[in-house]
XYZ file of C-alpha atoms in Angstrom:
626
model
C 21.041 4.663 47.687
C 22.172 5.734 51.450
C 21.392 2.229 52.675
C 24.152 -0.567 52.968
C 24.872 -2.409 50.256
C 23.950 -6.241 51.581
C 24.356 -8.376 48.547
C 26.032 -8.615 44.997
C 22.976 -7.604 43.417
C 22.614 -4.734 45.360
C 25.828 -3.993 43.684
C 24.949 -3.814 40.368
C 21.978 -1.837 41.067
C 24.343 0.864 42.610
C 26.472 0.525 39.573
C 23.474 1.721 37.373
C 23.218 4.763 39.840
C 27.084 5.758 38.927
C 26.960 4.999 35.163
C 24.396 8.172 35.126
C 27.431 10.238 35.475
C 29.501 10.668 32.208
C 32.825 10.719 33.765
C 32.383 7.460 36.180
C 32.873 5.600 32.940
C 31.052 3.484 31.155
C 29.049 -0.077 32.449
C 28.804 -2.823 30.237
C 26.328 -5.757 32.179
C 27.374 -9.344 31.560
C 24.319 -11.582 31.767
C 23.694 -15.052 30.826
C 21.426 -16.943 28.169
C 18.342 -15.740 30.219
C 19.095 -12.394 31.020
C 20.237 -12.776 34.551
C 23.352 -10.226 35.305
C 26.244 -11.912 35.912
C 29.096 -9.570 36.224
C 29.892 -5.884 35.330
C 33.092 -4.347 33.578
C 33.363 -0.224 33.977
C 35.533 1.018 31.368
C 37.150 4.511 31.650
C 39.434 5.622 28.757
C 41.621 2.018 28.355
C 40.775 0.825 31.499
C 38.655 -2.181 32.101
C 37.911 -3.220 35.577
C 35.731 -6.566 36.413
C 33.435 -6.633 39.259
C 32.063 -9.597 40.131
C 30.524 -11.964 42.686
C 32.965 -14.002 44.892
C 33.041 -17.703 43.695
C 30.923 -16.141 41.176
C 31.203 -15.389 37.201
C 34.772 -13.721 35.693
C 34.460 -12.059 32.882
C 37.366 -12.860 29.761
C 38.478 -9.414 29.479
C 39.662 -7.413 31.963
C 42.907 -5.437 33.338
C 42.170 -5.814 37.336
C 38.812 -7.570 38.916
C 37.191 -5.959 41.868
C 35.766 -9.436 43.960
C 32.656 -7.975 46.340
C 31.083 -10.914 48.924
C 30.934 -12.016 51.890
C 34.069 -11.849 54.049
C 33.843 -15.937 54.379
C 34.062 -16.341 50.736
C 36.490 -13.535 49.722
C 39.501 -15.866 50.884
C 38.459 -18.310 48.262
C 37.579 -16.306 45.571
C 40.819 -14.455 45.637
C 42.771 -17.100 45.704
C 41.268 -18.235 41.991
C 42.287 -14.477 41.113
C 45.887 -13.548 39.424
C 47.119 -11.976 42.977
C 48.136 -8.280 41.245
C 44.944 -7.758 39.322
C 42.548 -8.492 42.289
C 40.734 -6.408 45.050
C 38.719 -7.452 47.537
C 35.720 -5.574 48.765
C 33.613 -7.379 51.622
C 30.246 -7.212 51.750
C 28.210 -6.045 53.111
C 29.533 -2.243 52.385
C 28.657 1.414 52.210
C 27.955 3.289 48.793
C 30.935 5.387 49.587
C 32.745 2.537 50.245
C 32.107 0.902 47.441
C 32.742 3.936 44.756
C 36.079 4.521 46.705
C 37.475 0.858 46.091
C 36.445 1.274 42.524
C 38.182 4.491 42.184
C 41.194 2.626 43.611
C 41.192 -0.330 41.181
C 40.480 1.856 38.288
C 43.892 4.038 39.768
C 45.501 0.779 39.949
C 44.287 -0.324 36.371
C 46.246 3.082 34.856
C 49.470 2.408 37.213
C 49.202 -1.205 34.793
C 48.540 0.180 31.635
C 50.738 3.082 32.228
C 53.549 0.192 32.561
C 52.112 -2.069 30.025
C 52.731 1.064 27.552
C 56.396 2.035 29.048
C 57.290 -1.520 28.363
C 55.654 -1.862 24.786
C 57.384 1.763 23.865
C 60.798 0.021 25.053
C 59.636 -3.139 22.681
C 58.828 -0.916 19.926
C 61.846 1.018 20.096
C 64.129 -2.167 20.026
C 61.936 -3.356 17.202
C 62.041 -0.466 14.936
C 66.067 -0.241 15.663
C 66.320 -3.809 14.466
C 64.154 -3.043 11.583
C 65.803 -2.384 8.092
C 62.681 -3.045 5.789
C 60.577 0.025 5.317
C 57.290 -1.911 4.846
C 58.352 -3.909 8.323
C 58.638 -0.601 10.328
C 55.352 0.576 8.884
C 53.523 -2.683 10.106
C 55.155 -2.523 13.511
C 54.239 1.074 14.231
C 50.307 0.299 13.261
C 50.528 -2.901 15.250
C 51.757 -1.543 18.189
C 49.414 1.686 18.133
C 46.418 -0.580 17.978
C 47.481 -2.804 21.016
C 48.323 0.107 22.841
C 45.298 2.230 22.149
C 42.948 -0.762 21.408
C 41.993 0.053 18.392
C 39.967 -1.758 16.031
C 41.549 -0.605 12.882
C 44.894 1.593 11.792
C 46.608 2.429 8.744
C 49.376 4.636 8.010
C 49.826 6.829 4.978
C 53.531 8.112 3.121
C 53.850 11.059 1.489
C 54.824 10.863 -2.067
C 55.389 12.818 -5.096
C 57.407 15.454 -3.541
C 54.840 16.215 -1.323
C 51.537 16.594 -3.073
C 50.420 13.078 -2.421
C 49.621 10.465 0.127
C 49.681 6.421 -0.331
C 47.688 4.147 1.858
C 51.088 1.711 2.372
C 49.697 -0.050 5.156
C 46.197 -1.032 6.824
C 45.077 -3.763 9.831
C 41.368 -4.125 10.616
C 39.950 -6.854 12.860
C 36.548 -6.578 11.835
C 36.756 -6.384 7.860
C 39.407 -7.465 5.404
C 39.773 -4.822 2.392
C 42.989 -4.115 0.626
C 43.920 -0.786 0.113
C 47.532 -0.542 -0.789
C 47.388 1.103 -4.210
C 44.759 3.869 -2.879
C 46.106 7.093 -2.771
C 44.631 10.658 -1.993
C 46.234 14.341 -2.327
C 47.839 16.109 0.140
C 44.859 19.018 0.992
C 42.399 20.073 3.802
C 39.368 18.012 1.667
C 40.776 14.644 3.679
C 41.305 14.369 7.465
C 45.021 12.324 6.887
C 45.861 15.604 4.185
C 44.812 18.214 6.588
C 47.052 16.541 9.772
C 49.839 16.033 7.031
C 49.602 20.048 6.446
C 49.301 21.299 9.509
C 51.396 19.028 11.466
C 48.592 18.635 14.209
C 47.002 15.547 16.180
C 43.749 15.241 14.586
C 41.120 13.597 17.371
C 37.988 12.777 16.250
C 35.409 11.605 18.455
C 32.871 10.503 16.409
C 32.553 11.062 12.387
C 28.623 9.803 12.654
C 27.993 13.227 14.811
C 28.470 16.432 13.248
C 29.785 17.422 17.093
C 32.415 14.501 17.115
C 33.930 15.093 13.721
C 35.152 19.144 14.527
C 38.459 19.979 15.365
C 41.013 22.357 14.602
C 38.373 24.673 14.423
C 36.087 23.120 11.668
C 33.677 20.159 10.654
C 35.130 17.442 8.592
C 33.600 16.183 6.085
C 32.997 11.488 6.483
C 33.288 9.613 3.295
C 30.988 6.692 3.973
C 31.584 4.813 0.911
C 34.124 2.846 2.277
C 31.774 2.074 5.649
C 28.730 1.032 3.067
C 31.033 -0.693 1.067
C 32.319 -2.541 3.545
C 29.719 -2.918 6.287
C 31.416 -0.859 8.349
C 31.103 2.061 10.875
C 33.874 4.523 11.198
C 32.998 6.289 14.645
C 36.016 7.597 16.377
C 39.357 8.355 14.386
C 42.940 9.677 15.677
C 45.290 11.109 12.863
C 48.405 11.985 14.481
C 51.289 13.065 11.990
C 55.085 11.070 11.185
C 57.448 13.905 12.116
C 60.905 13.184 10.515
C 63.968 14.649 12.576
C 64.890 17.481 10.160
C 60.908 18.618 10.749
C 58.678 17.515 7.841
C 56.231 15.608 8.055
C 56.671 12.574 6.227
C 53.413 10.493 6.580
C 50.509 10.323 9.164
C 49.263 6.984 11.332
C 45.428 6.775 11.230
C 43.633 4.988 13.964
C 39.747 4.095 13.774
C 38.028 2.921 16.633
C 38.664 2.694 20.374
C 37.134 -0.069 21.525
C 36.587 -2.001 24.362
C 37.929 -5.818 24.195
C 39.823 -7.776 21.523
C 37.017 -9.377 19.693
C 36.191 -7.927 16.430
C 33.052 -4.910 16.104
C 30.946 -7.679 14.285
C 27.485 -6.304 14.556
C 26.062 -2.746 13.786
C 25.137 -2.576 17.456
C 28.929 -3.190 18.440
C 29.698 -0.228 16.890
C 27.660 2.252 19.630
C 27.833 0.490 22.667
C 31.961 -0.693 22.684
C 33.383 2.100 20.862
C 34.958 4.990 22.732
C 36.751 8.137 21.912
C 40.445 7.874 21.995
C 41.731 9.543 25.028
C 44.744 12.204 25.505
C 46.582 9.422 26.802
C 46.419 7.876 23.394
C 47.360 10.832 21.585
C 50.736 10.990 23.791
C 51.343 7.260 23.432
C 50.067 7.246 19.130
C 52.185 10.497 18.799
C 55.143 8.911 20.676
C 54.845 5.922 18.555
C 54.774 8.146 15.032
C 57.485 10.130 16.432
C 59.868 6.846 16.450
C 58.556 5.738 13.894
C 59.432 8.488 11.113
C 62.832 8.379 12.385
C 63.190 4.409 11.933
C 61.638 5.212 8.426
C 64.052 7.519 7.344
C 66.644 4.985 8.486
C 64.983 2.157 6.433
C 64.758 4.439 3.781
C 68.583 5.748 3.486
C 69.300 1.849 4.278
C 67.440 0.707 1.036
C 69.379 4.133 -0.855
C 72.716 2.325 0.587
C 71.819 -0.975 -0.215
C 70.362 0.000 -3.678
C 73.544 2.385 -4.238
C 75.794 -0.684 -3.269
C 73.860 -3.275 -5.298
C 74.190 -0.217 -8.534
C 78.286 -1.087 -7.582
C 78.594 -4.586 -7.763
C 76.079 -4.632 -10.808
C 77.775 -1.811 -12.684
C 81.180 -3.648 -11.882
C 79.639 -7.033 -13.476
C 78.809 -5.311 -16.371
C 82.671 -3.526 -16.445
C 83.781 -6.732 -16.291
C 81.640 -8.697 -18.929
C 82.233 -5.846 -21.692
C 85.975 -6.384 -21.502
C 85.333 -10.181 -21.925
C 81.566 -10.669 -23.722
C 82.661 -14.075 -24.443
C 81.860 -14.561 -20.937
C 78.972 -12.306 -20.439
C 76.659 -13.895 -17.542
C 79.139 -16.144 -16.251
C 79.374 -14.188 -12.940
C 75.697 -14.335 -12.269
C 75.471 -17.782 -12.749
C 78.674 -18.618 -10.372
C 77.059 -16.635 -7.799
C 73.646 -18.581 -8.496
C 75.032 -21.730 -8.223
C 77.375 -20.834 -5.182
C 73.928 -19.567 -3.215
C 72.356 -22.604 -4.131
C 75.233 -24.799 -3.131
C 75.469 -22.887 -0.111
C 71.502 -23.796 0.708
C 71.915 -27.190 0.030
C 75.222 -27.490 2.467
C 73.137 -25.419 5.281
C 70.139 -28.433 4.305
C 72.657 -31.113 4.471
C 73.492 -33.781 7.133
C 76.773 -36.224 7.326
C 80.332 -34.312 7.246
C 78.816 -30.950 6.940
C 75.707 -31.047 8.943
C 77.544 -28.190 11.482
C 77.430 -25.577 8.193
C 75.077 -23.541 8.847
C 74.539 -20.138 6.724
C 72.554 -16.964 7.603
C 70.632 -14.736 5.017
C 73.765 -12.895 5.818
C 76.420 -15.300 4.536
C 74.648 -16.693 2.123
C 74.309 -12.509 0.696
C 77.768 -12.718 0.954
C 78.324 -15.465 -0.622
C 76.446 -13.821 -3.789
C 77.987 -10.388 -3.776
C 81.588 -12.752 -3.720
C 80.288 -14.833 -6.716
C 79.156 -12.216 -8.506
C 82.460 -10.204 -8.279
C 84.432 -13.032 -8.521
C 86.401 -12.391 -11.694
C 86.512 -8.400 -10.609
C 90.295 -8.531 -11.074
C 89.937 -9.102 -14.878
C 89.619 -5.124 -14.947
C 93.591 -5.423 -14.669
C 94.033 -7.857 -17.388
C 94.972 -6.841 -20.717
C 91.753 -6.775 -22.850
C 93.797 -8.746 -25.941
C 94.813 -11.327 -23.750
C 91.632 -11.202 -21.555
C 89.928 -12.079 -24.809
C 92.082 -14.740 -27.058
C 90.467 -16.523 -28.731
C 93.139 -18.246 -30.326
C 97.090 -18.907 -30.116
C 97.916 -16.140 -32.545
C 96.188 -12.960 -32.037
C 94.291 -11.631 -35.353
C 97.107 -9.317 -36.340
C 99.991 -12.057 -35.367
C 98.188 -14.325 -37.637
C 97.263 -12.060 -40.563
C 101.094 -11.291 -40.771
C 101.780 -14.863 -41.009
C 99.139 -15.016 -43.758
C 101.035 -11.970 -45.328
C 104.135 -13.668 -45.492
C 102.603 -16.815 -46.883
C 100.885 -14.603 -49.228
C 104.511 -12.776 -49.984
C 106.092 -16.185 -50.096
C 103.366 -16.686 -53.498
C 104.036 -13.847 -55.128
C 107.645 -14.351 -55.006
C 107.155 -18.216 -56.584
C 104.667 -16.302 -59.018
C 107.556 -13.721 -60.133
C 110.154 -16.794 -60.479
C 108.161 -18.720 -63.005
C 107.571 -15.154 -64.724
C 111.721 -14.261 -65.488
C 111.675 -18.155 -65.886
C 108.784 -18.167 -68.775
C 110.943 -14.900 -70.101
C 114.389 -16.992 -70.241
C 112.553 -19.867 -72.406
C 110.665 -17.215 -74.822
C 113.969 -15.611 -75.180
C 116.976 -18.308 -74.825
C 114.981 -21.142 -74.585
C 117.326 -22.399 -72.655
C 114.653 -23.350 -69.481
C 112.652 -26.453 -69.038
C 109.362 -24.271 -69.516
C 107.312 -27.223 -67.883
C 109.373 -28.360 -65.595
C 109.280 -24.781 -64.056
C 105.490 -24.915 -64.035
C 105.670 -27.936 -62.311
C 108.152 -26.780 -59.907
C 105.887 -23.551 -59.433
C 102.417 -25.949 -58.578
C 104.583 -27.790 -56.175
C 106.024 -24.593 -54.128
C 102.193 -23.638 -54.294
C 100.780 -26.442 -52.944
C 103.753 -26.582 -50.375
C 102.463 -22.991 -49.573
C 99.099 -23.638 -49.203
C 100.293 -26.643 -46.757
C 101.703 -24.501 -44.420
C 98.465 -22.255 -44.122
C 96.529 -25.217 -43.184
C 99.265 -26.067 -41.048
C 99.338 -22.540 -39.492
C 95.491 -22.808 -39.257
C 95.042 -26.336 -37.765
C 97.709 -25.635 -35.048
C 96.371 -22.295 -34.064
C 92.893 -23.760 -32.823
C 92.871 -23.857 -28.729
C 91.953 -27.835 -29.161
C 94.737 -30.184 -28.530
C 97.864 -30.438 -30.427
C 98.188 -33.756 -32.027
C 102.087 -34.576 -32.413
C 101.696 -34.981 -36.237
C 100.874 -30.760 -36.759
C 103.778 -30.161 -34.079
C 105.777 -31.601 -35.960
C 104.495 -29.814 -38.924
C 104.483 -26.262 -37.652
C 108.340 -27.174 -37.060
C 108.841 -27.252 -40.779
C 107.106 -24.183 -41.167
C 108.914 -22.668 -38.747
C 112.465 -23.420 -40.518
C 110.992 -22.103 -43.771
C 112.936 -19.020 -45.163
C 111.802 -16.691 -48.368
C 115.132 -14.066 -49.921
C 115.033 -11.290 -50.482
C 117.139 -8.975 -52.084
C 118.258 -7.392 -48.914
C 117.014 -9.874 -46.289
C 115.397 -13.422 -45.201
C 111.972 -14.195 -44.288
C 110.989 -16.090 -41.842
C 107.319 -17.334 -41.741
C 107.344 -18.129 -38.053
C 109.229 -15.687 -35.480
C 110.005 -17.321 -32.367
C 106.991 -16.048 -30.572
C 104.235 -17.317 -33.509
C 106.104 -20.429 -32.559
C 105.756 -20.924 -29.032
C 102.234 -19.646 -29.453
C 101.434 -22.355 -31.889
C 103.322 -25.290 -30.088
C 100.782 -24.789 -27.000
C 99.537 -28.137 -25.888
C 95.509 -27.308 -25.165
C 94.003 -23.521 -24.970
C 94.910 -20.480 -26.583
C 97.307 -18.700 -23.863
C 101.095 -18.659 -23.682
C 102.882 -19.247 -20.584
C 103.632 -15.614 -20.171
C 99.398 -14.957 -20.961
C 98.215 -17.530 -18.577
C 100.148 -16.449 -15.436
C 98.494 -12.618 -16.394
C 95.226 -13.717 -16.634
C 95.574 -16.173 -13.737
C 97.317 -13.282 -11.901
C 93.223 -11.609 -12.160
C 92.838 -13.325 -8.755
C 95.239 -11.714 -7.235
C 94.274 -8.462 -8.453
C 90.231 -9.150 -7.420
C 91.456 -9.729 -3.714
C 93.784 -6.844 -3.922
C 90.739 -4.552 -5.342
C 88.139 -6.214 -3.124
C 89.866 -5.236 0.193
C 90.215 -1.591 -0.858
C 86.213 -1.851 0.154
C 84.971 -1.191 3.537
C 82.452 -4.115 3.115
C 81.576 -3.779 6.929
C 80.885 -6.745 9.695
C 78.334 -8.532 7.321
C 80.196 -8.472 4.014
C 83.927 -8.890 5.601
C 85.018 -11.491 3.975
C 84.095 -10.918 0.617
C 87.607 -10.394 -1.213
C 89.010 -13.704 0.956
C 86.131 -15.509 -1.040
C 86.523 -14.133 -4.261
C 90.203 -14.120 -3.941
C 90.532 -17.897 -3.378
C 87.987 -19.335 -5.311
C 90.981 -20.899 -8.182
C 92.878 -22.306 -4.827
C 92.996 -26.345 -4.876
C 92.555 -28.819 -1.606
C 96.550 -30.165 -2.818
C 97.561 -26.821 -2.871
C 98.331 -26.740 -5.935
C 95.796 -23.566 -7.219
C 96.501 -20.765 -7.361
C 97.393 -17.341 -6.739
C 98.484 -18.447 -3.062
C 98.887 -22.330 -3.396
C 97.060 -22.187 -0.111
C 96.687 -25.378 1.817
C 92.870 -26.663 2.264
C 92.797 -25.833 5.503
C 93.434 -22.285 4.884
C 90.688 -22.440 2.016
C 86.990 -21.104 3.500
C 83.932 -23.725 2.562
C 82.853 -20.767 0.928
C 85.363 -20.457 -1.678
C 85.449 -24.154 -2.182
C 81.822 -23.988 -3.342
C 82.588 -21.512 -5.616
C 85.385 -23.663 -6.912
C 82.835 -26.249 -8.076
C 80.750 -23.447 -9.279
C 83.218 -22.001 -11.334
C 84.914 -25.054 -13.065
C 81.117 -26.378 -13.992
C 80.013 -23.065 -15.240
C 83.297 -22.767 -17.101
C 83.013 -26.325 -18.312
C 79.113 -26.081 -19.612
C 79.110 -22.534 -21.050
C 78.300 -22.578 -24.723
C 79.564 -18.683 -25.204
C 82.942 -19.638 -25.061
C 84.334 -18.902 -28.719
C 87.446 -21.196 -27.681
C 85.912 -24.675 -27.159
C 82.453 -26.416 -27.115
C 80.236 -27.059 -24.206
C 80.626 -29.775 -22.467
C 77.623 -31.892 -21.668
C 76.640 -32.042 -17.566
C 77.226 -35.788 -17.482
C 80.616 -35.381 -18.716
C 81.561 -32.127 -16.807
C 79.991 -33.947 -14.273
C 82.817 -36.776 -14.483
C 85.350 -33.990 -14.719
C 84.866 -32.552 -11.561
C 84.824 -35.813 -10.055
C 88.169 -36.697 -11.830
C 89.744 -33.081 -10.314
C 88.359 -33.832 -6.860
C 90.250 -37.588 -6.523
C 93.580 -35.633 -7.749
C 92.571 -34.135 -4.756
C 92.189 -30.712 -6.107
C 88.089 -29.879 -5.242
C 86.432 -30.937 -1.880
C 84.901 -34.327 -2.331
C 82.322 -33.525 0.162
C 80.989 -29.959 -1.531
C 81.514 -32.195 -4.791
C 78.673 -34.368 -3.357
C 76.597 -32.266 -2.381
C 76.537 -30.314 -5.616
C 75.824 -33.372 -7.363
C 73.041 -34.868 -4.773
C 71.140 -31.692 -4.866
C 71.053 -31.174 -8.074
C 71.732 -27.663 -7.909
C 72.896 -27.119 -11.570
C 69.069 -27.556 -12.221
C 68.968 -23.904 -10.958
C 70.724 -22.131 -13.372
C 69.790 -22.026 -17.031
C 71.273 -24.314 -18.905
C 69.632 -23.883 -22.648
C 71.219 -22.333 -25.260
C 73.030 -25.660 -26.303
C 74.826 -26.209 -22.789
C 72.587 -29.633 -21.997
C-alpha cells in the first residue's frame, strides 16, 4: 500500500487496509444491485463521513462527504456538494495523504456535531423551561437523547413508592412498537435501571449479547431476553445514566438502547451487528447533561401540577362552601362555567361582529375558574335570606298561623260562656251564636288561605292583594292587649309583586356581587388568571346599564362577563332545583333572553351566538329542565 493511489477504486481498497485497525472506525461499503462498490461511509463514535467518487454516487446519510477524483472533475462535483460538509481530495494521492484528509473531515465532522449538540442542549433547555406537563418533559428528554446520541430506542423510568419502585413512564423505539407504560420493576441491583438508580452512576453497556460488554461497575449484569424474543428484537448496547434532582436524589434514570448508525429503523437481525455501536463518552456527557436538566424541569412540572392541583382543591372546595349554604342551587356554578367555556369556544369559532375574539387555553381557563366562582360572594349573604324560599320565612309564617290558630280558640271560648248564658239565663240566641261561631271560622280559615296563596314567590294577582289587606286590618282582644295578624313587615313581605325577597333582601343578596369581586381580588391570581374577580364581579351588569352592583356602561363590561350573563340567566331560568318556581322550558327561556337583550340589557351578538351554536346542548339538561 506504499504506491500512489491512481483511481477511486484504489481508494476503497486502501480503506479496507485502515478498517483493520479498531480505532480508524468502522467502514460500511455501499454497493449497488450487483455488488459493485459504490461509495464508503467510516463511522467513528457519531460521526459519519461519505467518501465517494467525484460526479459519482452520494450516499443519504452522512455529516461531511470527502469527494476523491481527478482534479478536472473535483470543481464539478463540489459544486453539487452542500459547501460546509465537503472536502476535496484530488487524485491521484499518497496513502498518507489520503488517511490525513480523512482524519481532517472526521475532525471537522466532531467540530459539527459538537455544535449540532450545543445548539440542541440550548433547544432542550428552552423546551423543558416552557414545559409544565410532566409526561411532556419526559418525552422531550428521551427524544432529544436519541437524536443526539442516535439511538434506536430510549425510555425513561420514575421512581415511585417512596423509593422502592421504578415505572416505565415513557418509551420510543424505531424499530418495534410495544407499550410498556404500566410495567414497573423494584428499585435493586437485580435490574441495570435499579442498580444506576442506587448508586447514582452512568451505567455503559457495550454490548448485553457478550458477557465482556455487559460488565461495569465492577460486575456482570445479568440480560433479560424476553422482551428481545418477544419482540424480535436485539438489545446490544445500553446507556443508563441517572435523573439527579437538585436537592441530590435521584429521582428516575433515562435508558438508551442502541447506538446506531443512520436513521432508518434496525429491521433485520443482521442490522443489529453490523450498524450498532457502543455509545461513546461523548454520549454519556451529552445523555447525563440531558438527565441532569431534565430532573430539574421534572421537579418543576411536578410542584406545578401540586400548585395547580392545590389551586383547583380551592376553587372546588369554595364551590362546594358555596352550594351547602344554598343546596337549592347545588351545581349551578359548574354548569355557568360549562356553558360560559362553551360560549367562549363558539365566539373564538365564530365569524361576523366577533370574528377578532379570539381565546387561548388560557382565557378560556379563566373563563372557567370565573364561572365557577361566580356566586363566591354568597359566603357573605345571610344563609336565611340566601335560602328563601318564600315571602315569610318558616318561623314568620308559623307565628301568623299561631295567631290564626289563637284567633280560633278565642271564637271557640266565646260560643262556650255564650252556650253557658243560654243553659243558665237563657237569655242568648243559642243558634244564632253557633252560626255566628261557623261564620268567624270560616272567615278564619279564609285568611289562612289568604296568608298561604299570597306567600307563594308566583305573581300576585290584585284580587289576594287586596285580600291580604283585610287580613292585615284584622285585630283579636285581649284582656290586656290587641292582636294583630299581620305586623307591618309580614305585610310588605306578602304584598311582593313576583319572588320571595323584600326590597331590603334583594339588595343583600344582589349585594353577593359585590362581595365576590371584593373576595376575588384578595387573590394573587397571577398574569394568566388576572382578571378573574372583574369577570365574576360583573357578570349581573346589563348593556343599558342598568345591572348591577356598578350599573357599568357596556363598554366597560368585558365579552367575558357578558357570556356569562347569558349563561347565568339561562341556567337560572331552566334549573328544575329551584324550590321557588318551575323550570322553564329552553324554547321559552330561549324567548326570554331574547326579550332582555332588545330592552337592551344582554349583548345581542353573544345572544346569537349562544343560540346558533347550540351550546345549551352541552350541559345536562334532564332532570325535568327540557
Amino acid at each position: 500500500m506504499d504506491e500512489g493511489l491512481l483511481r477511486y477504486p484504489d481508494v476503497l481498497a486502501y480503506l479496507r487496509h485502515l478498517a483493520r485497525d479498531p480505532a480508524f472506525g468502522r467502514v460500511q461499503y455501499v454497493t449497488d444491485l450487483g455488488g459493485t462498490l459504490r461509495a464508503a461511509v467510516v463511522g467513528r463514535g457519531r460521526a459519519r463521513l461519505a467518501i465517494v467518487e467525484a460526479l459519482g454516487f452520494v450516499p443519504q446519510e452522512f455529516d461531511v462527504v470527502l469527494v476523491v477524483g481527478p482534479e478536472r472533475s473535483l470543481a464539478a462535483a463540489l459544486g453539487r456538494m452542500p459547501a460546509h460538509r465537503a472536502h476535496a481530495l484530488a487524485l491521484p494521492t499518497s496513502p498518507p495523504r489520503l488517511r490525513r484528509a480523512i482524519d481532517e473531515a472526521l475532525l471537522a465532522v466532531e467540530a459539527i456535531l459538537q455544535s449540532r449538540v450545543a445548539d440542541q442542549l440550548v433547544e432542550v433547555g428552552l423546551a423543558l423551561n416552557r414545559e409544565r406537563d410532566p409526561r411532556r418533559v419526559l418525552e422531550l428528554i428521551v427524544r432529544h437523547a436519541r437524536a443526539i446520541t442516535g439511538a434506536d430506542a430510549g425510555s425513561i423510568y420514575v421512581v415511585e413508592e417512596d423509593g422502592t419502585k421504578l415505572r416505565f413512564r415513557v418509551a420510543h423505539n424505531d424499530s418495534v412498537a410495544a407499550d410498556l407504560r404500566d410495567h414497573t420493576l423494584s428499585v435493586s441491583d437485580a435490574s441495570v435501571v435499579g442498580a444506576c438508580v442506587l448508586s447514582g452512576q452512568i451505567i455503559n453497556l457495550e454490548d448485553m449479547y457478550s458477557e465482556t460488554g455487559r460488565t461495569a461497575l465492577g460486575r456482570t449484569f445479568a440480560h433479560d431476553r424476553s422482551f428481545d424474543e418477544r419482540f424480535g428484537y436485539q438489545t446490544r448496547s445500553l446507556l443508563t445514566v441517572p435523573m439527579r434532582a437538585p436537592e441530590g436524589q435521584v429521582i428516575g434514570a433515562v435508558q438508551l438502547i442502541n447506538a446506531k448508525d443512520g436513521r432508518h429503523p434496525l429491521a433485520w437481525p443482521a442490522d443489529f451487528g453490523r450498524r450498532t455501536r457502543p455509545f461513546s463518552a461523548t454520549d454519556e456527557r451529552v445523555c447525563l447533561a440531558l438527565a441532569t436538566q431534565g430532573a430539574v424541569a421534572l421537579e418543576n412540572a411536578n410542584l406545578y401540577a401540586e400548585v395547580q392541583a392545590l389551586f383547583e382543591g380551592f376553587v372546588r372546595a369554595s364551590v362546594t362552601a358555596i352550594e351547602q349554604r344554598d343546596p337549592t342551587t347545588s351545581g349551578h356554578s359548574q354548569r355557568v362555567a360549562d356553558l360560559t367555556v362553551a360560549l367562549a369556544k363558539a365566539v373564538d369559532r365564530s365569524d361576523g361582529p366577533l370574528a377578532a375574539v379570539k381565546f387561548s387555553s388560557d382565557d378560556l381557563r379563566e373563563i372557567e375558574v370565573a364561572g365557577l366562582l361566580h356566586d363566591f360572594g354568597k359566603v357573605g349573604v345571610r344563609e336565611h335570606v340566601l335560602v328563601k324560599a318564600k315571602k315569610l320565612f318558616d318561623w314568620e309564617l308559623t307565628l301568623v298561623e299561631e295567631r290564626l290558630d289563637h284567633l280560633r280558640t278565642a271564637a271557640r271560648l266565646r260560643l262556650a260562656e255564650r252556650e253557658l248564658v243560654a243553659l243558665t239565663t237563657g237569655t242568648i240566641d243559642l243558634e244564632a251564636a253557633r252560626r255566628a261561631f261557623t261564620a268567624e271560622l270560616l272567615q278564619i280559615e279564609r285568611w289562612r288561605e289568604v296568608v298561604r296563596r299570597a306567600n307563594e314567590p308566583a305573581l300576585l294577582p290584585e284580587a289576594v292583594e287586596a285580600e291580604i289587606h283585610e287580613v292585615a286590618a284584622a285585630r283579636s282582644q285581649t284582656p290586656d292587649k290587641v292582636l294583630r295578624i299581620l305586623d307591618d313587615a309580614h305585610l310588605t313581605a306578602l304584598r311582593i309583586a313576583r319572588g320571595s325577597l323584600t326590597e331590603d333582601e334583594r339588595s343583600e343578596v344582589q349585594n353577593h356581587v359585590r362581595h365576590t369581586f371584593e373576595f376575588l381580588r384578595q387573590i394573587p391570581w397571577g398574569q394568566r388568571l388576572r382578571r378573574v374577580p372583574e369577570i365574576a364581579g360583573m357578570h349581573h351588569e346589563y348593556m343599558d346599564g342598568s345591572g348591577y352592583p356598578r350599573g357599568a356602561a357596556a363598554a366597560a363590561i368585558p365579552i367575558q362577563a357578558r357570556m356569562m350573563t347569558v349563561a347565568d340567566i339561562f341556567d337560572a331560568l331552566t334549573a328544575a332545583d329551584r324550590p321557588y318556581k318551575k323550570a322553564v322550558p329552553v324554547p321559552l327561556a330561549l324567548d326570554i333572553l331574547h326579550a332582555e337583550a332588545r330592552a337592551g340589557k344582554l349583548d345581542p351578538v353573544v345572544l346569537e351566538v349562544f343560540v346558533g351554536a347550540r351550546v345549551f346542548d352541552r350541559i345536562d339538561l334532564s332532570g325535568g329542565r327540557k
